[in-house]
Coordinates of C-alpha atoms in Angstrom, one line a residue:
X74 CA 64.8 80.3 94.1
X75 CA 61.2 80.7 95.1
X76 CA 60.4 80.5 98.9
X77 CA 56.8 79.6 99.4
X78 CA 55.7 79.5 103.0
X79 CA 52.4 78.8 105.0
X80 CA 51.0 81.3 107.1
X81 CA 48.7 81.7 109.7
X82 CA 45.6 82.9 107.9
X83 CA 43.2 85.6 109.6
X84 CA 39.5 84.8 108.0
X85 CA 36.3 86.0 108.8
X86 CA 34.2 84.3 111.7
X87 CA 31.3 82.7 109.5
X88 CA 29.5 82.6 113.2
X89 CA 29.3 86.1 112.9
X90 CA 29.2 86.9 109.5
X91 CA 27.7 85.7 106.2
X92 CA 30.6 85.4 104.1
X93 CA 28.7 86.5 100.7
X94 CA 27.9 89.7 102.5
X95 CA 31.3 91.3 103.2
X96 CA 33.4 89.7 100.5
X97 CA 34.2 92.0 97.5
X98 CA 36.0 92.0 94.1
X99 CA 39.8 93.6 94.2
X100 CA 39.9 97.2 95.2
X101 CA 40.7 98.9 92.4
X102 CA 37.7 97.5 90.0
X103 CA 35.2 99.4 92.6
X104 CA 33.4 102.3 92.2
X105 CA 32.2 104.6 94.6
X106 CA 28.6 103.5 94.1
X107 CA 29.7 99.7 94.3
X108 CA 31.3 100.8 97.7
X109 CA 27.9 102.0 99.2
X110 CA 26.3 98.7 97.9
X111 CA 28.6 96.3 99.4
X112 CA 28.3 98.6 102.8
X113 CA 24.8 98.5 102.7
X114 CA 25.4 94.6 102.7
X115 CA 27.0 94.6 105.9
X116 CA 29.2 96.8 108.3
X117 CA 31.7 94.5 108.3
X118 CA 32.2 94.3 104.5
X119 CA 35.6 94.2 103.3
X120 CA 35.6 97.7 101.7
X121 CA 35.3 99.2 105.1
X122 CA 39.0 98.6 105.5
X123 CA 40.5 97.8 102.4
X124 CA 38.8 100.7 100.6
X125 CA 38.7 103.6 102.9
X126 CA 37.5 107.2 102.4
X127 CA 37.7 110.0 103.9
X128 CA 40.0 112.7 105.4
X129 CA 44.3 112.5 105.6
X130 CA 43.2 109.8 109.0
X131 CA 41.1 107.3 106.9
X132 CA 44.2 104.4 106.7
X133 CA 44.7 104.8 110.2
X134 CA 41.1 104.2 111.1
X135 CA 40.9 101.3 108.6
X136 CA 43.8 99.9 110.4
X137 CA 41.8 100.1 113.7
X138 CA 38.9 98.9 112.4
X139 CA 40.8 95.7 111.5
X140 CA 42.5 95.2 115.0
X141 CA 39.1 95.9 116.4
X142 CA 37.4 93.2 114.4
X143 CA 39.7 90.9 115.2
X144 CA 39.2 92.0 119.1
X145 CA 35.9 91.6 119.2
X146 CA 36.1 88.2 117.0
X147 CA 34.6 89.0 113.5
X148 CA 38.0 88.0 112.1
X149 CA 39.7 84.9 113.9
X150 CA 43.6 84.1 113.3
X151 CA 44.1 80.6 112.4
X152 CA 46.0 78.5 114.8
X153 CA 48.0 76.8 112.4
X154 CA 50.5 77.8 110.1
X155 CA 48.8 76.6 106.6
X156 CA 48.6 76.6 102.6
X157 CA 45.0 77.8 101.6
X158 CA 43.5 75.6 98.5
X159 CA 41.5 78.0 96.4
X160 CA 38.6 77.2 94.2
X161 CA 36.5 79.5 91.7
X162 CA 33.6 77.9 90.0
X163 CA 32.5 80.1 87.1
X164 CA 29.9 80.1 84.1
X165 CA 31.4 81.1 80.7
X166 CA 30.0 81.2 77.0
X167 CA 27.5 78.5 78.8
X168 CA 29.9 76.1 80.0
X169 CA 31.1 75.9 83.7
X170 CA 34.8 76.4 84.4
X171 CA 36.6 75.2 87.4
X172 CA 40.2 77.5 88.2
X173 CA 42.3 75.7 91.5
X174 CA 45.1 77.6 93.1
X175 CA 46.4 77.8 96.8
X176 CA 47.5 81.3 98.4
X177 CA 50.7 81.2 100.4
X178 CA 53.3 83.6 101.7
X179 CA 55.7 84.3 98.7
X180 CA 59.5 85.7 99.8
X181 CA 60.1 89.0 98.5
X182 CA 62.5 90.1 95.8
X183 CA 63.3 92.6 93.3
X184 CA 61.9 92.2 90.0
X185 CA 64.8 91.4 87.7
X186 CA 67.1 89.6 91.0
X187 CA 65.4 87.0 92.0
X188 CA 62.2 84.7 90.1
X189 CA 59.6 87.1 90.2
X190 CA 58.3 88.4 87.2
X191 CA 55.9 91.2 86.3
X192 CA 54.4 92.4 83.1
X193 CA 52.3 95.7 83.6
X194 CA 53.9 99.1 84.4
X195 CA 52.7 100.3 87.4
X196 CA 51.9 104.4 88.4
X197 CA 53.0 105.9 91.9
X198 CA 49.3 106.9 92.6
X199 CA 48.3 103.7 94.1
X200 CA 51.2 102.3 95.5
X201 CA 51.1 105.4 97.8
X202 CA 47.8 104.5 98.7
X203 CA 48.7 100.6 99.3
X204 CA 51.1 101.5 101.2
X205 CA 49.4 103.7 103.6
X206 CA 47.4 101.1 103.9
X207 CA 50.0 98.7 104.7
X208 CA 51.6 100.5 107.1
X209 CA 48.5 101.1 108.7
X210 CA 47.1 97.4 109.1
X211 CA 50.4 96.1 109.5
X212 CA 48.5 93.8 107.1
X213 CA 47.8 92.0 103.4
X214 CA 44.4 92.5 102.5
X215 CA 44.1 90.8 99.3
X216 CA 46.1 88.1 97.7
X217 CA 48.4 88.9 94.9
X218 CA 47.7 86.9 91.5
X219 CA 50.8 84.9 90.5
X220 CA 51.3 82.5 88.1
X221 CA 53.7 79.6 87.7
X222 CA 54.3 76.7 84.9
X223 CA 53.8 73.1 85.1
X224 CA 52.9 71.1 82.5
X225 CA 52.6 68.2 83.9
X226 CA 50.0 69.6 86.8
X227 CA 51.8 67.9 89.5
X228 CA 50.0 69.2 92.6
X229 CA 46.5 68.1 90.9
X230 CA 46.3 65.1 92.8
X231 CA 46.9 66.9 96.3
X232 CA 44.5 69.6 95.6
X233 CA 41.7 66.8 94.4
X234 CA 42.0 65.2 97.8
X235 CA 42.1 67.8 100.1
X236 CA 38.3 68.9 98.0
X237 CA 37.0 65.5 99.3
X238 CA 37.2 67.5 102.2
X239 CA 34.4 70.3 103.7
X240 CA 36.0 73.7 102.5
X241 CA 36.9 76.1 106.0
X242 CA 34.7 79.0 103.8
X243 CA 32.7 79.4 100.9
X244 CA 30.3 82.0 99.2
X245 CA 29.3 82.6 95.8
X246 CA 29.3 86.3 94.5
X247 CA 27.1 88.9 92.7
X248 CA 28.5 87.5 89.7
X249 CA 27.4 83.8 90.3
X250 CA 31.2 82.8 90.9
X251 CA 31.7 80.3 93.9
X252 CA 34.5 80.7 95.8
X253 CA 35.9 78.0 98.6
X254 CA 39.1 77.5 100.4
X255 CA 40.5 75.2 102.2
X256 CA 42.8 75.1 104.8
X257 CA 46.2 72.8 104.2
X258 CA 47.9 72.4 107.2
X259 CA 49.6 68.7 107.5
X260 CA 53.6 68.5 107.1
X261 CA 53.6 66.3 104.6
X262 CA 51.4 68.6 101.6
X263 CA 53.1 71.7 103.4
X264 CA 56.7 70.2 102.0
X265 CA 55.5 69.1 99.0
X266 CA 54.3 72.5 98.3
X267 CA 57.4 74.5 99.5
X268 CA 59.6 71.9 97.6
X269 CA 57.6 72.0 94.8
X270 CA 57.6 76.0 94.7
X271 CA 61.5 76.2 95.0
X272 CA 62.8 76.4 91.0
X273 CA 59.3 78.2 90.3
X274 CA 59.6 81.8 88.5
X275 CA 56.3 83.6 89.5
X276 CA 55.0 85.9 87.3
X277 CA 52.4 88.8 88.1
X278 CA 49.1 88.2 86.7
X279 CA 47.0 90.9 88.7
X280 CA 48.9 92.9 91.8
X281 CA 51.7 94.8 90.5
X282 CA 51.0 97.9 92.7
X283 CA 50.4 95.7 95.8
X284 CA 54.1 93.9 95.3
X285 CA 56.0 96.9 95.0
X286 CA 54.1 98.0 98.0
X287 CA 55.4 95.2 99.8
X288 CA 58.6 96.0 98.7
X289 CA 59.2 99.3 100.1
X290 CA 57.0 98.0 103.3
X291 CA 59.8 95.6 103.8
X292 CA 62.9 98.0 103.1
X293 CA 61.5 100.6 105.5
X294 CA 60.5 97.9 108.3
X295 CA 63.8 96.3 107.7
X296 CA 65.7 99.9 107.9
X297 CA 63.5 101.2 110.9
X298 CA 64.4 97.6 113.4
X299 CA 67.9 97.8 112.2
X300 CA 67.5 94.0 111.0
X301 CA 70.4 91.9 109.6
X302 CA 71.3 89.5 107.0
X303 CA 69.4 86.3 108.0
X304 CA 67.0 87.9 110.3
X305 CA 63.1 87.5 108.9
X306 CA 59.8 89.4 109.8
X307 CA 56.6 88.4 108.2
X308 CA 56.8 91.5 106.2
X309 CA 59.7 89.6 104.3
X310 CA 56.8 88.0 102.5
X311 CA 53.3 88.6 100.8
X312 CA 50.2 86.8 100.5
X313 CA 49.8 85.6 97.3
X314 CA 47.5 83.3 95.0
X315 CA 49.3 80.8 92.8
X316 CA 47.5 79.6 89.7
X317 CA 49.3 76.9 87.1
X318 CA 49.5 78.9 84.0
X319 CA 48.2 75.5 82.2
X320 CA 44.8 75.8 84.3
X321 CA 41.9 74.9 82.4
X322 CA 39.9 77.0 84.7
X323 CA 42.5 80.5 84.0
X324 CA 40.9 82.7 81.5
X325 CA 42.1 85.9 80.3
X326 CA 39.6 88.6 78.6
X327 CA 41.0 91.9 77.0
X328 CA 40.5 95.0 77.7
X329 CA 39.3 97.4 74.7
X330 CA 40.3 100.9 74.4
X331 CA 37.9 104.0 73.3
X332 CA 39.8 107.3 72.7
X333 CA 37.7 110.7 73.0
X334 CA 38.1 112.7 69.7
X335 CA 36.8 115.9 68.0
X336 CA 33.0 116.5 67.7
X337 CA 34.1 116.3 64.0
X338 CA 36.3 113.9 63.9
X339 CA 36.1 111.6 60.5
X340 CA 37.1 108.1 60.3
X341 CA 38.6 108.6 56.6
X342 CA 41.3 110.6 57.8
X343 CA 42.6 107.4 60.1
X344 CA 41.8 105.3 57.6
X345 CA 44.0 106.2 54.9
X346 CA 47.0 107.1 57.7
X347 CA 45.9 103.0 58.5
X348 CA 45.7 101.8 54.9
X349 CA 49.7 102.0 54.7
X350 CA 50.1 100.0 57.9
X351 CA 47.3 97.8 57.6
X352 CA 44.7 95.7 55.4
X353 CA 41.0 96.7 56.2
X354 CA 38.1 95.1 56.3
X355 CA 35.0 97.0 56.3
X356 CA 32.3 94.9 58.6
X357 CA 28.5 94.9 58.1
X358 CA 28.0 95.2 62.1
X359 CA 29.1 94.4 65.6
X360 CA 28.4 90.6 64.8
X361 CA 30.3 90.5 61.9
X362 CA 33.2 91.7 64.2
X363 CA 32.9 89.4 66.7
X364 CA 33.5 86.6 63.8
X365 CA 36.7 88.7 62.3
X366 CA 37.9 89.0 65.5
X367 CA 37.5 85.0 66.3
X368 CA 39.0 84.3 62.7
X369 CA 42.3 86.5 63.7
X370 CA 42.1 84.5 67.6
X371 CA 45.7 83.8 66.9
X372 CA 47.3 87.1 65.2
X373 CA 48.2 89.7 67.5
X374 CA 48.2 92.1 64.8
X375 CA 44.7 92.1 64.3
X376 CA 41.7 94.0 65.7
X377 CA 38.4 95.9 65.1
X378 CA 38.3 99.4 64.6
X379 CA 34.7 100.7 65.9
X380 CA 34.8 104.2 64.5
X381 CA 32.2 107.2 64.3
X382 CA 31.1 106.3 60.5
X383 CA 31.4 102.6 60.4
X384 CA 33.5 99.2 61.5
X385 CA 36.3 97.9 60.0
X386 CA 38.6 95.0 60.7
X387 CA 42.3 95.8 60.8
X388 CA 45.5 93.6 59.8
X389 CA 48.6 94.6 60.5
X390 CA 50.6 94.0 56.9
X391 CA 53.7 91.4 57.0
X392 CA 56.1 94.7 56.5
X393 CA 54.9 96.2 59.3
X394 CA 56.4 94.3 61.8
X395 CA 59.3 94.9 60.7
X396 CA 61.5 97.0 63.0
X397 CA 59.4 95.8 66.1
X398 CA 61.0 94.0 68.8
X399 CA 60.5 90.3 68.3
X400 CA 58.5 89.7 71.7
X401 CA 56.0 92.7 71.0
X402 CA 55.2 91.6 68.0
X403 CA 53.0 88.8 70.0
X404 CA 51.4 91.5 71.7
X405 CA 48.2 93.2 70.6
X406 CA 48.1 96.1 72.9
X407 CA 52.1 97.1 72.2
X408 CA 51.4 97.2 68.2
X409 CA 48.0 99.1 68.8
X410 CA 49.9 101.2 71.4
X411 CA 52.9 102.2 69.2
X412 CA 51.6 101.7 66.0
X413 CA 47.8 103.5 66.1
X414 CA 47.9 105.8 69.8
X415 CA 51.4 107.1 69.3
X416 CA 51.7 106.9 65.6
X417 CA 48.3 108.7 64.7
X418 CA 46.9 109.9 67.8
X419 CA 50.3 111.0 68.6
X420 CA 50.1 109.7 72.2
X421 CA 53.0 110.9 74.8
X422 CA 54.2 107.7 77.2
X423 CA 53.0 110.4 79.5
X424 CA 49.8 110.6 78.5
X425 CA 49.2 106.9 77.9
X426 CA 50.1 106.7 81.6
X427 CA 47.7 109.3 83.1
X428 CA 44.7 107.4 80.8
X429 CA 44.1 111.1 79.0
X430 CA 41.2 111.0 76.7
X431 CA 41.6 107.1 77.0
X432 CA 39.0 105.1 78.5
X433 CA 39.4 100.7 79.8
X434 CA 36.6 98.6 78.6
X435 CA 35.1 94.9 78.8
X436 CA 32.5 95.1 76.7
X437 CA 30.6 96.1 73.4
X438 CA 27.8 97.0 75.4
X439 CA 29.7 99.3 77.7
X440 CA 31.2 100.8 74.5
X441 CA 28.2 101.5 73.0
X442 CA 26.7 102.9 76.5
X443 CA 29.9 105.6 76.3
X444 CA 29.9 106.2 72.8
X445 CA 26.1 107.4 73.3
X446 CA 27.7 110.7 75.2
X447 CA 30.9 111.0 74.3
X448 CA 32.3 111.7 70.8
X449 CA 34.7 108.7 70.8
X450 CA 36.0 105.3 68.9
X451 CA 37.0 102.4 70.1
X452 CA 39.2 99.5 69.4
X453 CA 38.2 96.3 70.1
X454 CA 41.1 93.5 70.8
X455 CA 41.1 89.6 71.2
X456 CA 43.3 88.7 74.5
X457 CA 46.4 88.1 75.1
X458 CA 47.8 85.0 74.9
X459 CA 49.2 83.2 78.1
X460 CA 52.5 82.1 75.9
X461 CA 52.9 86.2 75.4
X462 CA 52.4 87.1 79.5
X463 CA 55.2 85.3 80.1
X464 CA 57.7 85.6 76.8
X465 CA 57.7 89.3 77.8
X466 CA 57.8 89.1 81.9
X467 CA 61.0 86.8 81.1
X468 CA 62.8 89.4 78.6
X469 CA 62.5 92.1 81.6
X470 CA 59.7 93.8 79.2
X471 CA 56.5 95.1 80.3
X472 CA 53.0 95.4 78.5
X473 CA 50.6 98.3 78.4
X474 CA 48.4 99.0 81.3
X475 CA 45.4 97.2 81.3
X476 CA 46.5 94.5 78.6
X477 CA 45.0 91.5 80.6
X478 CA 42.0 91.1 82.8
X479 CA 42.1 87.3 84.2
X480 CA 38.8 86.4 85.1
X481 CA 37.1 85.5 87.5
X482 CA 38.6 88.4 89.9
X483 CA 40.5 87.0 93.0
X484 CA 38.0 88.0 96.1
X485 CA 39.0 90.2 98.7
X486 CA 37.9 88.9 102.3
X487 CA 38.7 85.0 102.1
X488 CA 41.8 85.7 103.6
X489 CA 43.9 88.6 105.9
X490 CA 48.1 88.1 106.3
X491 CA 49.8 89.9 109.3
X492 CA 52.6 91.6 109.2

């Protein structure tokens, strides 16, 4: 069972505050140079406390910073309990694309013993530093991405009449994405929602690190009150965002990989150790790519390799799948993972995990901008499909790091959870 609550939502005081100015992407897609522009768009931007640097102190003066923001009324704490209707308005391949969700307070449970799902592996690294954080702020930041099924769209017809309505906030980004929430706060959509939520599995689109967080958060708050069976604390739950996975608006990009090799490296040598796993196509340029890649939309098995010589499309032959577990086989990054980094780059699960000599990217562009100083190739995926996400977060299986990237990014700022 899922338990979906409302919360009392702590936003920023748009009296105060323009909302476009201290709102950010999540914090792990920041740089440190991103961090000093959004700074230098206000003192109170978001990064000041959910991004902190400095010495061993910095998560306790984040944590500070919060309470004193909220003291001196830059943040205000809703009086009601509520749902939060959230809207992204986005341009893509020239059309414009509308994604609807709501953020609510999501019970807690183990992966594997209770209806949450994820489908990344996650590193230590920053779930110590979320959880500094946490423990800190005694507070949720940023909103978990989770997604849920319904075909038949049944909270639609809520979520278009409560936009008849003004939204409580709204800004549009550096990116030209508008965002806009709305607070839901009447008993009747609140049990609709909660009712409707109960027989939901919820499966991880963006937020692995941040859940677990909130896992241990809530063991060690749990342990340190001496709390018993039955006995609940708002750190029993986390803020999270809860997309349909049958969302026109939910788009998921891939995320390409470029591995640093020899000053001499030669693609022939990987192309002959490839020939017996794969048909390949050599392509004229990056165009002629792009159309092999939109031809193979639907195989998993197929992708570009950009090399140091030339680009060729690669098929993974019908043989090939053959000892590979039935739900990989959907799965672009596994094949490409097991198949091409371990099998010829002879990639350790170690080494895979600390990203050595391997390198997460968007676009051609930002391929071709790396390759210019870096002896490296790259290969170049479609995405995952959505049908794949949640085939392996069901069979307790988890994908590669970096196998989706859902876009538009959730923004950090619309909305703070206490603890």
């Amino acid at each position: 069972m899922s338990i979906v609550r409302p919360f009392r939502g702590v936003r920023y005081n748009t009296e105060q505050v323009l909302l476009k100015n201290v709102i950010t992407p999540p914090y792990d897609v920041i740089s440190p140079e991103m961090r000093e522009h959004f700074l230098a768009k206000s003192p109170y931007n978001v990064v000041q406390i959910d991004l902190p640097v400095g010495d061993d102190d910095r998560y306790t003066v984040a944590g500070n910073l919060y309470r004193k923001w909220k003291e001196d009324g830059i943040l205000q704490k809703d009086k009601d309990k509520s749902f939060y209707l959230y809207e992204q308005v986005y341009e893509y391949g020239g059309k414009s694309y509308v994604r609807s969700g709501f953020v609510g307070a999501l019970k807690l449970s183990e992966f594997g013993k209770g209806q949450v799902f994820p489908h990344e592996k996650t590193l230590s690294g920053p779930k110590v530093d979320r959880y500094e954080l946490m423990k800190a702020s005694k507070a949720n930041f940023s909103q978990i991405f989770g997604l849920y099924q319904d075909s038949e769209n049944r909270l639609t017809s809520l979520f278009n009449d409560v936009k008849k309505t003004m939204p409580a906030a709204s800004a549009v980004d550096e990116n030209g994405v508008k965002h806009s929430v709305w607070a839901i706060s009447d008993e009747e959509s609140i049990t609709k929602i909660e009712s409707f939520m109960r027989d939901k599995s919820i499966y991880i689109a963006d937020g692995h690190h941040r859940y677990e967080t909130a896992l241990k958060y809530r063991d060690d708050m749990r342990a340190e009150e001496g709390l018993t069976e039955g006995e609940e604390r708002n750190y029993d739950y986390v803020m999270m965002m809860f997309v349909n996975f049958m969302d026109e608006g939910l788009k998921v990009f891939p995320t390409h990989r470029v591995i640093d090799v020899a000053e001499d490296y030669d693609d022939k040598a990987f192309l002959d150790y490839a020939a017996s796993l794969f048909e390949i196509t050599p392509l004229a340029d990056q165009p002629a790519a792009d159309a092999y890649l939109k031809e193979h939309i639907d195989n998993a098995g197929a992708w570009v390799y950009y090399g140091k010589q030339g680009i060729y499309g690669m098929n993974l032959l019908a043989e090939s799948y053959e000892n590979l577990h039935a739900v990989y086989r959907k799965v672009s990054t596994y094949l490409l993972e097991d198949l091409v980094l371990k099998g010829y780059f002879k990639y350790s699960d170690e080494r895979l995990l600390a990203k050595a000599g391997i390198h997460f990217i968007q676009t051609w562009q930002e391929i071709d901008e790396y390759k210019k100083s870096h002896s490296s190739v790259a290969f170049v995926l479609n995405g995952e499909h959505m049908e794949s996400i949640r085939d392996v977060s069901e069979h307790g299986l988890v994908m590669p790091q970096k196998s989706t990237y859902f876009y538009p990014k959730l923004a950090t700022g619309l909305l703070f959870n206490d603890l």
